[in-house]
Short mmCIF file of C-alpha atoms and ligand atoms in Angstrom, two decimals:
data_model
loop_
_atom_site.label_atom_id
_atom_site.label_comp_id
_atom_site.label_asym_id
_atom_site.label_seq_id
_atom_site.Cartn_x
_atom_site.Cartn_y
_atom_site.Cartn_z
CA UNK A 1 103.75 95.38 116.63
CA UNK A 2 103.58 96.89 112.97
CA UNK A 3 103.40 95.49 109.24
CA UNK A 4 107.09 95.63 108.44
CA UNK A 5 107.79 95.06 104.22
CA UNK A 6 111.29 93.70 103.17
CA UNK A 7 112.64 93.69 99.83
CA UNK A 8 115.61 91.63 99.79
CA UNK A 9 117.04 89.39 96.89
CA UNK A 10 119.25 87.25 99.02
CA UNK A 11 117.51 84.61 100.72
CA UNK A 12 119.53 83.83 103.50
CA UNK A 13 119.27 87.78 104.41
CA UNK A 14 115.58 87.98 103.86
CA UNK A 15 114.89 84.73 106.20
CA UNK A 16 116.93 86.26 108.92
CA UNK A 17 115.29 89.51 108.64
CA UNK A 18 112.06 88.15 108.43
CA UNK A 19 112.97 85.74 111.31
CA UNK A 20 114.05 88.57 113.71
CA UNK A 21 110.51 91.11 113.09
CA UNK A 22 108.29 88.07 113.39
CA UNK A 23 110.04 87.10 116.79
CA UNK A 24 109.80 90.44 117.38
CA UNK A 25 105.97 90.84 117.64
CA UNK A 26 105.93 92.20 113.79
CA UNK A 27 103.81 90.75 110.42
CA UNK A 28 106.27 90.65 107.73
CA UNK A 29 105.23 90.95 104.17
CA UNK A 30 108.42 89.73 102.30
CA UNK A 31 109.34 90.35 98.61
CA UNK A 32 112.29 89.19 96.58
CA UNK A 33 112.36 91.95 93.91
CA UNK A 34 111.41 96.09 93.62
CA UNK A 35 107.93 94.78 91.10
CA UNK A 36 106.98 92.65 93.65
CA UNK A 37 108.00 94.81 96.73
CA UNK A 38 105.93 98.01 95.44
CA UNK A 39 102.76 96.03 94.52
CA UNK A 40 102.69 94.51 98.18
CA UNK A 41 103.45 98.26 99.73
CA UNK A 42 100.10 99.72 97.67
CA UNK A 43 98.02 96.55 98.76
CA UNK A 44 99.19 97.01 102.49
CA UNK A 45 100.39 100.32 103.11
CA UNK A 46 103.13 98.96 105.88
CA UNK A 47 104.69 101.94 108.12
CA UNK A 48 107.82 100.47 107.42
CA UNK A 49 109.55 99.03 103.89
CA UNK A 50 113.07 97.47 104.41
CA UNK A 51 114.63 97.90 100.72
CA UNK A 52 117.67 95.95 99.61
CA UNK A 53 119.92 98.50 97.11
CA UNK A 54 120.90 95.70 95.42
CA UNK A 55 118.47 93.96 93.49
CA UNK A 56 117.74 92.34 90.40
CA UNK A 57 116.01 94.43 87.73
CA UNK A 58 114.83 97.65 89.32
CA UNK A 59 117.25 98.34 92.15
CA UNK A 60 116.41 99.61 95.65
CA UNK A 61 117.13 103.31 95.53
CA UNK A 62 114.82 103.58 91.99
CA UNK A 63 112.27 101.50 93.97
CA UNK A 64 112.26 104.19 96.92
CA UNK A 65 112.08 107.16 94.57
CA UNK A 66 108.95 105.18 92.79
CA UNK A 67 107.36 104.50 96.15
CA UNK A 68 108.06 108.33 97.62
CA UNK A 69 105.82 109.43 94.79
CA UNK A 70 102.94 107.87 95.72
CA UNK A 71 100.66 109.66 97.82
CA UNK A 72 99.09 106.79 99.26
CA UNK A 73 101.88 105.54 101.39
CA UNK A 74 102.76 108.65 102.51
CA UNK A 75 102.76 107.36 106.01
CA UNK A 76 105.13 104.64 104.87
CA UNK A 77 109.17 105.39 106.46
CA UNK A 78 111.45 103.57 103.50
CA UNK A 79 114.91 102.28 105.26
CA UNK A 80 117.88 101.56 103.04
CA UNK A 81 119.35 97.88 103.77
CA UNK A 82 122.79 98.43 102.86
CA UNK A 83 126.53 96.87 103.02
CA UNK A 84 127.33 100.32 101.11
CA UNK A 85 129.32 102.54 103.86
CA UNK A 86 131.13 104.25 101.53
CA UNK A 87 130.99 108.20 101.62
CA UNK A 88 128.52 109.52 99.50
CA UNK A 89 126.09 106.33 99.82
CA UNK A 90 124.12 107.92 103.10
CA UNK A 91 123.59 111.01 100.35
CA UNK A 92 122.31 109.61 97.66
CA UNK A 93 119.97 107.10 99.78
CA UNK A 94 118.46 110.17 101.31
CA UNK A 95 118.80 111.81 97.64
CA UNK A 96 116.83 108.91 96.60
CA UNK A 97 114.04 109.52 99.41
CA UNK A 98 115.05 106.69 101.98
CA UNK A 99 114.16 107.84 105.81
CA UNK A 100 117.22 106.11 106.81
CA UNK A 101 118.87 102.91 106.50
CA UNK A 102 119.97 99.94 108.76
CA UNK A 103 123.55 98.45 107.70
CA UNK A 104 124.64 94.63 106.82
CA UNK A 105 125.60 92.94 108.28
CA UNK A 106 122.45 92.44 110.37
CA UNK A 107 123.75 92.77 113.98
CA UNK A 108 120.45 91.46 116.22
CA UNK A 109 120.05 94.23 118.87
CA UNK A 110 121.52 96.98 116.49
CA UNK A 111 118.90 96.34 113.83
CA UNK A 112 115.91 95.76 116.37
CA UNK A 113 116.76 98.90 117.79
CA UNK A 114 116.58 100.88 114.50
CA UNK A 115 113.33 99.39 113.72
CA UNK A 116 111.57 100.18 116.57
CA UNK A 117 113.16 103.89 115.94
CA UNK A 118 111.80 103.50 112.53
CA UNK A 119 108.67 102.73 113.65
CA UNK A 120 107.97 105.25 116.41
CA UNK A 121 108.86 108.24 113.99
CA UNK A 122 106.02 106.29 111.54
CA UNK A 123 104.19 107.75 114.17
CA UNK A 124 102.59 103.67 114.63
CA UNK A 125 103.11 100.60 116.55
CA UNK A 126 104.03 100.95 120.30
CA UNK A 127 107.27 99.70 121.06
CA UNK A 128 106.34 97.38 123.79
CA UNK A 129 106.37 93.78 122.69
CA UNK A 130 103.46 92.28 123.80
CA UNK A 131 102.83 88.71 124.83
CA UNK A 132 100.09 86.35 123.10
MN1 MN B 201 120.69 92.40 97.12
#
């Protein structure tokens, strides 16, 4: 169980992401733009930041780049959520500082299974969920 950010513009996305981590064991901190996305990452330092590319105003991969350059979330892993799958995208989401990225569509057990491999090299959460 972590503190799992996601910056996501479309709503319908953001609910089912969010749905999935809560159901999941996770806290979700959920923002609809890059502004409001960063300000919630320095406030809460979460080991993991989902980040839409797309997005209105400042757009995912500038967000990253802003967020890898602050010292204080150093601990932070940054995945790309991404319908890109052209060549060249994986490069310039790593370019852009991104520790990975999870594709959309959201596929349940796919997506799960690259958070919790998200999280364990955040060096946090166990995996395990745990019952209440
Ligand atoms: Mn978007």
């Amino acid at each position: 169980m972590a503190t799992i950010l996601i910056v996501e513009d479309n709503p319908k996305n953001l609910k089912l992401v969010a749905f999935l981590l809560r159901q999941a064991g996770h806290d979700v901190l959920e923002a609809a733009d890059a502004q409001c996305g960063i300000e919630l990452a320095r406030i809460h330092h979460p080991p993991l930041i989902l980040m839409d590319i797309q997005l209105p105003g400042m757009d995912g991969l500038t967000a990253a780049r802003t967020l890898k350059m602050d010292d204080s979330l150093s601990n932070s892993k940054i995945y790309a959520l991404t319908a890109l799958a052209m060549k060249g995208d994986e490069e310039r989401i790593r370019a852009a500082g991104c520790d990975g990225y999870i594709s959309k569509p959201i596929r349940y057990q796919e997506f799960l299974q690259a958070v919790a491999s998200a999280l364990s090299q955040a060096g946090g959460a166990p995996m395990a969920h745990q019952p209440e």
